[in-house]
Tab-separated table of C-alpha atoms and ligand atoms in Angstrom:
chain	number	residue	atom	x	y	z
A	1	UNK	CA	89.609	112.360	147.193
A	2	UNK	CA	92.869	111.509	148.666
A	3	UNK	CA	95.054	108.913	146.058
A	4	UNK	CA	97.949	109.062	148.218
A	5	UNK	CA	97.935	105.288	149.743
A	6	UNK	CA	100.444	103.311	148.035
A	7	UNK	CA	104.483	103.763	148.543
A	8	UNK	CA	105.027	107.381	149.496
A	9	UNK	CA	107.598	109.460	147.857
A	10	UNK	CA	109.871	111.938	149.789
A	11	UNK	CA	110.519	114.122	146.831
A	12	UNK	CA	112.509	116.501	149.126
A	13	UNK	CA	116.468	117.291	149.288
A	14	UNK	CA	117.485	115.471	152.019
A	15	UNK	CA	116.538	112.747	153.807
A	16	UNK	CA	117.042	110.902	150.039
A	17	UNK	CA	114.841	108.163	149.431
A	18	UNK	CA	116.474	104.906	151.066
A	19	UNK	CA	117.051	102.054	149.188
A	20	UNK	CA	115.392	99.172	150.460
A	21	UNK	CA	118.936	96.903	150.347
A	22	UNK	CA	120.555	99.686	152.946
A	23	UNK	CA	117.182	99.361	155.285
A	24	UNK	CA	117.453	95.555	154.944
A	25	UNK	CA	121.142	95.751	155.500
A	26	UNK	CA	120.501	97.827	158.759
A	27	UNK	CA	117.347	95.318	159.945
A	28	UNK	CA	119.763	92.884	162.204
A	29	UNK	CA	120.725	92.372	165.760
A	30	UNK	CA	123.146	94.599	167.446
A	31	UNK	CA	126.630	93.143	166.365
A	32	UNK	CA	129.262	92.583	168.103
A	33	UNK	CA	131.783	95.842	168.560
A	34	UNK	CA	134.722	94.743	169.789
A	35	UNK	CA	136.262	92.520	167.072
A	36	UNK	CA	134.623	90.502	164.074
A	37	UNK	CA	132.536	91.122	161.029
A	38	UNK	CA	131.540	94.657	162.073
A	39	UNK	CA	135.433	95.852	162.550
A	40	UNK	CA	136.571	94.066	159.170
A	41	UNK	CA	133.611	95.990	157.599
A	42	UNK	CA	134.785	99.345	158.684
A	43	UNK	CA	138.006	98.858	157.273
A	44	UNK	CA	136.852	98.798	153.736
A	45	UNK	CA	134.151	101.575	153.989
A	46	UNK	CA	137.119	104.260	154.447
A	47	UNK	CA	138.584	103.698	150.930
A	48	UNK	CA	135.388	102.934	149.277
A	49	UNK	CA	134.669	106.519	150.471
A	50	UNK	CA	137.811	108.234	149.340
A	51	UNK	CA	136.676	106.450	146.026
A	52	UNK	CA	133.396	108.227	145.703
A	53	UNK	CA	135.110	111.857	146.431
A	54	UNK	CA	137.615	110.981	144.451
A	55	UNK	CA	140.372	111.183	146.503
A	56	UNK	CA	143.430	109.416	148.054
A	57	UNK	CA	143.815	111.995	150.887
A	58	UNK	CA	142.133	111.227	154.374
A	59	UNK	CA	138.705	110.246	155.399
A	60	UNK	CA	136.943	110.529	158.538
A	61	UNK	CA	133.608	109.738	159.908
A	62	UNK	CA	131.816	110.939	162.416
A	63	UNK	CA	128.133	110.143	164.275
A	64	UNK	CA	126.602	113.751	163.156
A	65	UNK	CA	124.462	115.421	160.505
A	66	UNK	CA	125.533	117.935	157.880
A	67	UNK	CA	126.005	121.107	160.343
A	68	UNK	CA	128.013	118.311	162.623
A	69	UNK	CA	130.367	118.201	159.617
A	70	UNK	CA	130.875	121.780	159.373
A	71	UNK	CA	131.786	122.116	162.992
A	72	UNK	CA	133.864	119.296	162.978
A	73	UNK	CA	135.924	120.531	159.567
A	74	UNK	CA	136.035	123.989	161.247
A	75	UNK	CA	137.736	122.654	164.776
A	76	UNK	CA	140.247	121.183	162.906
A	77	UNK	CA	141.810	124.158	161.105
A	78	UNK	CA	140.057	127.277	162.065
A	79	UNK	CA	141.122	128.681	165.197
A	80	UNK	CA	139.173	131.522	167.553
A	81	UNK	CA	140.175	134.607	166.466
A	82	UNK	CA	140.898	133.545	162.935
A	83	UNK	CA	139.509	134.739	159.844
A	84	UNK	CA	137.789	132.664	157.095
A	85	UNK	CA	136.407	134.106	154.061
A	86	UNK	CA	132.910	132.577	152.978
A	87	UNK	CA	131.197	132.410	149.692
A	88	UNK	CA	127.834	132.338	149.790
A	89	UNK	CA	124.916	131.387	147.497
A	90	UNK	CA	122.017	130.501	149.095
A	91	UNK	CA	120.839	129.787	153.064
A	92	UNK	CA	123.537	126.841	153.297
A	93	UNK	CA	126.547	129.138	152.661
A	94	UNK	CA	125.437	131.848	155.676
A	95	UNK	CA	124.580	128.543	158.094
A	96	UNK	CA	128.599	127.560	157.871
A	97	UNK	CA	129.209	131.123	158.042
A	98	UNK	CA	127.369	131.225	161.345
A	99	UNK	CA	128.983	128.021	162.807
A	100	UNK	CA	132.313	129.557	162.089
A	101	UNK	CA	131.352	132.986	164.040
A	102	UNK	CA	130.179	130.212	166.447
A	103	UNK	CA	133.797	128.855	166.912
A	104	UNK	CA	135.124	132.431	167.664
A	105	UNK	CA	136.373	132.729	163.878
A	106	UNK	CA	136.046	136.238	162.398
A	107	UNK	CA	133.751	136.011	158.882
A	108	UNK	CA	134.288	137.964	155.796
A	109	UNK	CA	131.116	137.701	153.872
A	110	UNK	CA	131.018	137.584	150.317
A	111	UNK	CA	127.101	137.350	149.453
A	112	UNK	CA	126.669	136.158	145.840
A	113	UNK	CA	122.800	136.351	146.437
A	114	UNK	CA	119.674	133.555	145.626
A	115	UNK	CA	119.997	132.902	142.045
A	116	UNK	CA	123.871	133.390	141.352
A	117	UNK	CA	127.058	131.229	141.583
A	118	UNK	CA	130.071	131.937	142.758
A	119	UNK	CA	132.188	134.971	140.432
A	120	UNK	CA	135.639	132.839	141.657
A	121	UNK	CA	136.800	136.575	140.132
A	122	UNK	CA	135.451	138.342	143.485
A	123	UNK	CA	137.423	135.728	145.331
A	124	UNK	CA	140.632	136.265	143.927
A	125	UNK	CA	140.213	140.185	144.629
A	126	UNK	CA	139.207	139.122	148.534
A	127	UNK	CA	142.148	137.478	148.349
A	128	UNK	CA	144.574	139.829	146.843
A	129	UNK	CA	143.385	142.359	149.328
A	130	UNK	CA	144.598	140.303	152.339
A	131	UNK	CA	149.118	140.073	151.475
A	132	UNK	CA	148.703	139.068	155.195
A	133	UNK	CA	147.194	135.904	155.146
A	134	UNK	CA	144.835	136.726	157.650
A	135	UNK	CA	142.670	134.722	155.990
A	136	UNK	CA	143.024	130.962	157.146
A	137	UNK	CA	140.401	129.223	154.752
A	138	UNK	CA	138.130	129.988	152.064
A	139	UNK	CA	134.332	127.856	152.757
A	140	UNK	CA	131.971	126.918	149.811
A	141	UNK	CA	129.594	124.673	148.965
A	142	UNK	CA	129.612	122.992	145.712
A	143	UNK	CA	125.727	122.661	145.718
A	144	UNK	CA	123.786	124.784	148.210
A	145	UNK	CA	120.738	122.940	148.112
A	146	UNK	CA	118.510	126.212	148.998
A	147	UNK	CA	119.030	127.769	145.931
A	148	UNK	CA	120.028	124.586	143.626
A	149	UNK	CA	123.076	126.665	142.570
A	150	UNK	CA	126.154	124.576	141.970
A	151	UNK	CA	129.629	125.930	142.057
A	152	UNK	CA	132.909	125.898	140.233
A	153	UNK	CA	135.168	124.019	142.486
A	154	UNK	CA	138.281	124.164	140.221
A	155	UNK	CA	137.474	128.142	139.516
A	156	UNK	CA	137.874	128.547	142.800
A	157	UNK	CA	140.808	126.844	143.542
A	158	UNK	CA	142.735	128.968	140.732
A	159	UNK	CA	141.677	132.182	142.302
A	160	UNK	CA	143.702	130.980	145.107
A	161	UNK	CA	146.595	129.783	142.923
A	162	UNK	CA	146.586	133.111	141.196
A	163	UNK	CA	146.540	135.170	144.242
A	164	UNK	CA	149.164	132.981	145.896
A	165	UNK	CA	147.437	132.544	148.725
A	166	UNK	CA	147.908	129.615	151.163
A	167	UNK	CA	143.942	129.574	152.780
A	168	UNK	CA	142.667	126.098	152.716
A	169	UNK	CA	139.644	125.516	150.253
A	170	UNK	CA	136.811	123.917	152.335
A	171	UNK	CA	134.201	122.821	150.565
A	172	UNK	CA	130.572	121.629	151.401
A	173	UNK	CA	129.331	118.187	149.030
A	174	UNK	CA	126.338	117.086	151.336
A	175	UNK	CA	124.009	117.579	148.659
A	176	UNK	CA	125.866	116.884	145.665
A	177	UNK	CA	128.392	113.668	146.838
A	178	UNK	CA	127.451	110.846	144.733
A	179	UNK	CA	125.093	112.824	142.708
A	180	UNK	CA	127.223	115.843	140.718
A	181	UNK	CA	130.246	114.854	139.769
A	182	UNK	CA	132.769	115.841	141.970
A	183	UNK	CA	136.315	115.288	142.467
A	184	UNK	CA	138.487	116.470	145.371
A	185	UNK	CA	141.908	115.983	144.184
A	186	UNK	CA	142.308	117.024	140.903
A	187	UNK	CA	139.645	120.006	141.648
A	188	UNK	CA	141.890	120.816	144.516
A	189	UNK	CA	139.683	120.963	147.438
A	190	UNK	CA	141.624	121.141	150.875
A	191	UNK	CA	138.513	119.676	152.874
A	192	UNK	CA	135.526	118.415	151.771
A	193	UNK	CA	132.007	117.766	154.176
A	194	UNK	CA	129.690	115.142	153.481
A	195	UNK	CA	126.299	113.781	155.088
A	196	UNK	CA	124.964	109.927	154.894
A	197	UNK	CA	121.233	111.068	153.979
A	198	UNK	CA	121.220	112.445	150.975
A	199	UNK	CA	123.600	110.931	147.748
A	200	UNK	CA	124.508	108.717	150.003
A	201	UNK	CA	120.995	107.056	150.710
A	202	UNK	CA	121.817	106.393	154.336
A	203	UNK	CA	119.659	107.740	156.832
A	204	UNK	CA	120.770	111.226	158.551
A	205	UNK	CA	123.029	110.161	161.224
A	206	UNK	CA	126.883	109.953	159.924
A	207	UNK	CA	128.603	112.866	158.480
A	208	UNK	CA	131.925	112.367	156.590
A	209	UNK	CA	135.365	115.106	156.447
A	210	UNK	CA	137.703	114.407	153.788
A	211	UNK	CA	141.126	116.184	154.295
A	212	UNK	CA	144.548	116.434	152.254
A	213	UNK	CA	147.839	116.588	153.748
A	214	UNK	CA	148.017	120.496	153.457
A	215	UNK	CA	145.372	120.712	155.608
A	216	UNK	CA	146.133	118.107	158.169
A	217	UNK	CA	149.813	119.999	158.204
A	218	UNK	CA	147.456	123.064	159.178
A	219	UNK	CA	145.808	120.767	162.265
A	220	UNK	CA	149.190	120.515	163.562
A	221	UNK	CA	149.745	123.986	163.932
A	222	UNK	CA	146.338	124.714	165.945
A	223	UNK	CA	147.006	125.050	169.752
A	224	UNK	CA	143.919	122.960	170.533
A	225	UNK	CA	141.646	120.305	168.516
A	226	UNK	CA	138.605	119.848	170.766
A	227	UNK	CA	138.668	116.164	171.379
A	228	UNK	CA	135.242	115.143	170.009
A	229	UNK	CA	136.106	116.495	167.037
A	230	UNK	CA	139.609	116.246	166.321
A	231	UNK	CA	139.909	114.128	162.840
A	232	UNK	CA	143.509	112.510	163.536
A	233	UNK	CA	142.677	109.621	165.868
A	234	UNK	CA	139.228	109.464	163.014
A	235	UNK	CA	141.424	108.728	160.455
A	236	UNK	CA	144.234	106.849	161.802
A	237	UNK	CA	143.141	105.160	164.726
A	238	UNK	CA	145.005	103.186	167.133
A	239	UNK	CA	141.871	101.376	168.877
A	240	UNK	CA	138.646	100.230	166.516
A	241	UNK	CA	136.304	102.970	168.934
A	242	UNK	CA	138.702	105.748	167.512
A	243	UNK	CA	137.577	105.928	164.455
A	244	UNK	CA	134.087	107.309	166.117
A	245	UNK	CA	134.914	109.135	169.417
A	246	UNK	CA	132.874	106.519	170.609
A	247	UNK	CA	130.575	103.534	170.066
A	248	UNK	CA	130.559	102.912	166.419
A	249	UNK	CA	127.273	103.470	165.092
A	250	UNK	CA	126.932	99.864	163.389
A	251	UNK	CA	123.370	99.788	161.964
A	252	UNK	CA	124.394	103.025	160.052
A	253	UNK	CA	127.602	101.702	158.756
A	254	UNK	CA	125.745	98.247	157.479
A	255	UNK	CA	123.875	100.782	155.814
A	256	UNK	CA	126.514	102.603	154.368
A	257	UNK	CA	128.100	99.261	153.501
A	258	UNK	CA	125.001	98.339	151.359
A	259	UNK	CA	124.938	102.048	149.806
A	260	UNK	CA	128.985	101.925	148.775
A	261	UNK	CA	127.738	98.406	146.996
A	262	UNK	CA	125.418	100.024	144.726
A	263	UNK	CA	127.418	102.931	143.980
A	264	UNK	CA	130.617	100.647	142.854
A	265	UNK	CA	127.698	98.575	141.025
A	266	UNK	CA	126.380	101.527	139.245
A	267	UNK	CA	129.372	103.382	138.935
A	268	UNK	CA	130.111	107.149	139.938
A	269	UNK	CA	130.124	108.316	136.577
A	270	UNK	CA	126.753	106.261	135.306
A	271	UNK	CA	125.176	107.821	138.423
A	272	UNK	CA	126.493	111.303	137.546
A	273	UNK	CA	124.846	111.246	134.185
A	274	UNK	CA	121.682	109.713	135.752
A	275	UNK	CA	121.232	112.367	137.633
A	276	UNK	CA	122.362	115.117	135.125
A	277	UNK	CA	119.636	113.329	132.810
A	278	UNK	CA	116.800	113.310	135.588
A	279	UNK	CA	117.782	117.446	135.968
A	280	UNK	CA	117.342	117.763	132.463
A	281	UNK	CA	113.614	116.442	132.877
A	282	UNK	CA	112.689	118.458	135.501
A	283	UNK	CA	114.252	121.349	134.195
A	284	UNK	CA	111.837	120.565	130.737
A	285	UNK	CA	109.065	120.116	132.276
A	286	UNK	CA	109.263	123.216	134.703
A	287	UNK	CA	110.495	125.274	131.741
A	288	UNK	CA	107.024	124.270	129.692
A	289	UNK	CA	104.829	125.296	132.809
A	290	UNK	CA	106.788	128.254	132.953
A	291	UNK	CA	106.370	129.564	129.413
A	292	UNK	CA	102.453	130.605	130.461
A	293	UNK	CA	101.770	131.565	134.137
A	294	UNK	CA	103.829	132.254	137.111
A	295	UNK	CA	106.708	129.538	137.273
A	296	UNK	CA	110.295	129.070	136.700
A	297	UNK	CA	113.574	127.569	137.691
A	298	UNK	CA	115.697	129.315	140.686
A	299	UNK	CA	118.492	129.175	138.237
A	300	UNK	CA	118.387	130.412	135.149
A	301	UNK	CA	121.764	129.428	133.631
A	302	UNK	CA	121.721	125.209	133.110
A	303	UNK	CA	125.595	125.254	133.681
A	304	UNK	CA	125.116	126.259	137.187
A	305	UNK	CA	122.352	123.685	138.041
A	306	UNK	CA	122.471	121.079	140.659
A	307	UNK	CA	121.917	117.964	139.333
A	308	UNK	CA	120.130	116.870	142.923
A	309	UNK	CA	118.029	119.224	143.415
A	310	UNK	CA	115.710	122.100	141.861
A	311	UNK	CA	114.288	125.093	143.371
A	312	UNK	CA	111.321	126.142	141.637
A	313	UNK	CA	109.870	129.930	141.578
A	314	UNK	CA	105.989	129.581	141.600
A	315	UNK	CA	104.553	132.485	143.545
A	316	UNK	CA	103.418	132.905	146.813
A	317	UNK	CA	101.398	131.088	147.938
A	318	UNK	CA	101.272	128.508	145.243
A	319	UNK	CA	104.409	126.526	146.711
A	320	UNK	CA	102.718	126.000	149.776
A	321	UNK	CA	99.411	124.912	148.540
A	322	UNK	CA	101.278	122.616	145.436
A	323	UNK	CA	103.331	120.883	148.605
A	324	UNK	CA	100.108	120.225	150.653
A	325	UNK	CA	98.154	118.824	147.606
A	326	UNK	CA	100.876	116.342	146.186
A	327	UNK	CA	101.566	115.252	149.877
A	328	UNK	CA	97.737	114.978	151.011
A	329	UNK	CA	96.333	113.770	147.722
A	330	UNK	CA	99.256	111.979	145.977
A	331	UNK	CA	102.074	111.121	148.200
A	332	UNK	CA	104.644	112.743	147.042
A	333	UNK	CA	106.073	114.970	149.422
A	334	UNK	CA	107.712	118.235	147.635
A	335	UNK	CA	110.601	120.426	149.726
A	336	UNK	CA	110.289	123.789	151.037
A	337	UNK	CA	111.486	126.889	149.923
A	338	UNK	CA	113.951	127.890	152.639
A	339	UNK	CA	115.931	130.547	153.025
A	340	UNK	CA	114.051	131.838	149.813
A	341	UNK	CA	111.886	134.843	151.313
A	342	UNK	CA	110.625	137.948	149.913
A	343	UNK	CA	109.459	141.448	151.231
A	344	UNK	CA	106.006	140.465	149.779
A	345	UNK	CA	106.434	136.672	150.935
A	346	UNK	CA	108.550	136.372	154.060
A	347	UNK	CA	107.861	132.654	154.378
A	348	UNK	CA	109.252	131.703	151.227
A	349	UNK	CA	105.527	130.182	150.113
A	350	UNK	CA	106.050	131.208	146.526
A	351	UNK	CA	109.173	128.506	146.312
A	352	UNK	CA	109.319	124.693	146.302
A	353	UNK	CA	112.216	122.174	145.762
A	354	UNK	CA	112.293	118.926	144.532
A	355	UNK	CA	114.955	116.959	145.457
A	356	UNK	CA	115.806	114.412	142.979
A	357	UNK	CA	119.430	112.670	144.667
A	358	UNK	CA	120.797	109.303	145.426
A	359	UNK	CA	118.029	106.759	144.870
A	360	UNK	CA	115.885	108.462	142.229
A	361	UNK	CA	115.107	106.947	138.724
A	362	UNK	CA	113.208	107.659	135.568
A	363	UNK	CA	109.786	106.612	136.901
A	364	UNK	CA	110.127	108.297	140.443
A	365	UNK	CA	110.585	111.375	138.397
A	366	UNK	CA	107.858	111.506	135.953
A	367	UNK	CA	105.686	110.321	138.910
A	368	UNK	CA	106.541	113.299	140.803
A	369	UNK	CA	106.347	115.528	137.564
A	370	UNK	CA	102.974	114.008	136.892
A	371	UNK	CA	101.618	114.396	140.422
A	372	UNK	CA	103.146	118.528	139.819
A	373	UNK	CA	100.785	118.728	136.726
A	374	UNK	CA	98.216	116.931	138.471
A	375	UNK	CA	98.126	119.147	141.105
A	376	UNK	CA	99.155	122.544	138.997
A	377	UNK	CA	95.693	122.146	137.532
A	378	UNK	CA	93.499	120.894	140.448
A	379	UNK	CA	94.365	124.273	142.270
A	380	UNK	CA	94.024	126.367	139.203
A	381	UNK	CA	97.800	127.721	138.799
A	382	UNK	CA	98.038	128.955	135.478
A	383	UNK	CA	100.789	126.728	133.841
A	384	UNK	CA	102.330	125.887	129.980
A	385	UNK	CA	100.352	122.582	128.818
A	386	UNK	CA	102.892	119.961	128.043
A	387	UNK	CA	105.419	119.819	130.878
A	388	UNK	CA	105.315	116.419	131.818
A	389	UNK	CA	105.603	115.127	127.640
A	390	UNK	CA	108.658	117.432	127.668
A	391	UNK	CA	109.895	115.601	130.535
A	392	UNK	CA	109.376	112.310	128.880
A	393	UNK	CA	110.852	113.587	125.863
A	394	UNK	CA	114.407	113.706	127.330
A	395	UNK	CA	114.232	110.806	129.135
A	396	UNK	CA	113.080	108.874	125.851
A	397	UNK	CA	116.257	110.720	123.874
A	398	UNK	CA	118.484	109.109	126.680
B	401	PLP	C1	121.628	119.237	153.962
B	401	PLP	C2	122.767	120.196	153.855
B	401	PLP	C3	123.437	120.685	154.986
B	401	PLP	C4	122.984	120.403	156.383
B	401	PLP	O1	122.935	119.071	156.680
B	401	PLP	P1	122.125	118.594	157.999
B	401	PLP	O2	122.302	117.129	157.943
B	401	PLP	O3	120.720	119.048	157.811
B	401	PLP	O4	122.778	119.209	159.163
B	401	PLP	C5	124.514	121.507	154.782
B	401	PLP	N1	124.927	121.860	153.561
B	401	PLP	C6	124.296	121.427	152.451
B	401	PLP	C7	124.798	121.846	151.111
B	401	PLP	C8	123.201	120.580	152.567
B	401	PLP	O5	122.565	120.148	151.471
């Protein structure tokens, strides 16, 4: 028997569940582009912005998803023929990896594996090994959302300090913007990527480059900027249609506008700790059903933990079957495990995420938990009884 009519849940890492305020906000007419409401609205989304990634550098916007925000990053500094170094800790890592080799750059790889953060000790020996400044930026991502590993930003800044070396630090927030706390300036990130559909609880369509001054000092210096993606005219536009190449994509942006309201409302740090305290359920409850059959949590060190999303060892092919049943029987709609294969399960099947970013609260949560359990035991996968009480146990000691 299928229980799944009713309000669905899409439990996964990105698309975020949308708030209904940004979907009413977007339900209009098309607005008038030129001049009015629309342009004065625009105006104050750019700071509100540098507000939630804490910075006062430079913010640009552009009509693209998350990979559209690597390239676009990438055009602006990283020249063909140039070399960037890459730390990598899960499938989001190699995928800007591969849009640099895309761009003609040369890659130095440093693989940190599935389950491990960044050792910002490996980078400072990449670095130290290069007194020529070959290398032109260092790219990271704060949260790669395959693994649910989350990264020490500042760490990594000091290994370039220490080694004295002037590579930019580019780093990738799509998943964890307005969900881990994050802050560009005093972390000292160069460039940071963003996406609308995740934190942000926009729908995927705008992607978001913040840059500091060293690093627009290094767009100077490139011989070209392809035009599409050139950030200057973005972020300092002379003519309204600058600051998106283009038409300006105005149902997203009323969107936006509704989803920088709530965030101000809440506050960035209240919404940091609500999601560090929703992690801690999850992380309960999948610890519980872990102490007696097959499952356990991607990362086994808390301190390196998204806070937006979990990836969840349960055995191949339990993750596919657990997705199926909690989407067909109980709406709730679990990620996949990508990028997670195995010699023994080369479609990642043993892995599933659950996303738990942007528009998420205590109820969502346990519902999803419950529907886990629910399903856990309906297809027989031996489990620890008492997950989804130790769930409710840390959200009752909130
Ligand atoms: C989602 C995500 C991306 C890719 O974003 P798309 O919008 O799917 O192109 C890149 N990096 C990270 C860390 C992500 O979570």
């Amino acid at each position: 028997m299928s229980l799944a009519h009713g309000r669905p849940y899409l439990a996964i890492p990105g698309p975020s569940v949308m708030p209904d305020a940004v979907l009413r906000a977007m339900h209009r007419a098309a607005p008038n582009i030129y001049e009015g409401a629309l342009v004065d609205m625009v105006r104050g989304i750019i700071p509100d912005l540098r507000h939630v990634a804490r910075t006062d550098g430079h913010a640009c916007i552009y009509i693209a998803n998350g990979h559209g925000a690597w390239e676009a990053a990438l055009s602006n500094v990283v020249a063909e023929g140039d070399k960037v170094l890459v730390a990598a800790t899960g499938r989001f890592g190699h995928g800007w990896a591969d849009m640099a080799t895309g761009l003609g750059a040369e890659v130095e790889l440093i693989d940190f594996g599935r389950k491990s953060p960044i050792n910002a000790e490996q980078v400072f020996e990449a670095l130290r090994a290069d007194p020529g400044h070959a290398i032109r930026a260092v790219l990271m991502s704060h949260v790669d959302t395959a693994s649910a590993v989350r990264n020490d930003v500042a760490a990594v800044r000091r290994a370039l300090d220490d080694a004295g070396h002037p590579a930019l630090l580019m780093v990738d927030c799509i998943a964890s913007l307005a969900c881990d706390e994050f802050r560009m300036d005093d972390w000292g990130a160069d460039i940071m990527v963003a996406g609308s559909q995740k934190g942000l609880m926009v729908p995927p369509g705008l992607s978001f480059v913040f840059f500091n001054d060293h690093a627009a000092a290094r767009r100077e210096t490139m011989k070209r900027v392809s035009r599409y993606w050139d950030w200057k005219p973005r972020a300092d536009p002379e003519f309204f249609y600058q600051y998106f190449g283009g038409t300006a994509p105005a149902h997203h942006l009323y969107g936006l506008r509704a989803a920088l309201d709530m965030i101000r409302e809440e506050g960035l740090e209240a919404i940091w700790s609500r999601h560090a305290t929703l992690a801690r359920a999850i992380w309960a409850a999948v610890e519980v059903w872990g102490a007696d059959g097959p499952m356990s949590l991607n990362i086994a060190d808390a301190a390196n933990r998204s806070h937006a999303v979990t990836a969840v060892r349960i055995g191949a092919p339990y993750g596919a079957r657990l997705r199926e049943w909690t989407d067909t029987k109980a709406g709730v709609t679990l990620g996949l495990g990508i990028g997670m294969s195995e010699p023994d399960d080369p479609n990642g099947t043993g892995f599933f995420r659950i996303g738990h970013m942007g528009h998420v609260n205590a109820h969502m949560v346990l519902g999803a938990l419950g529907v886990i359990e629910a399903g856990l035991q309906a297809l027989g996968v031996p489990h620890g009884r008492g997950g989804l009480s130790a769930a409710a146990g840390v959200i009752a000691a909130a």
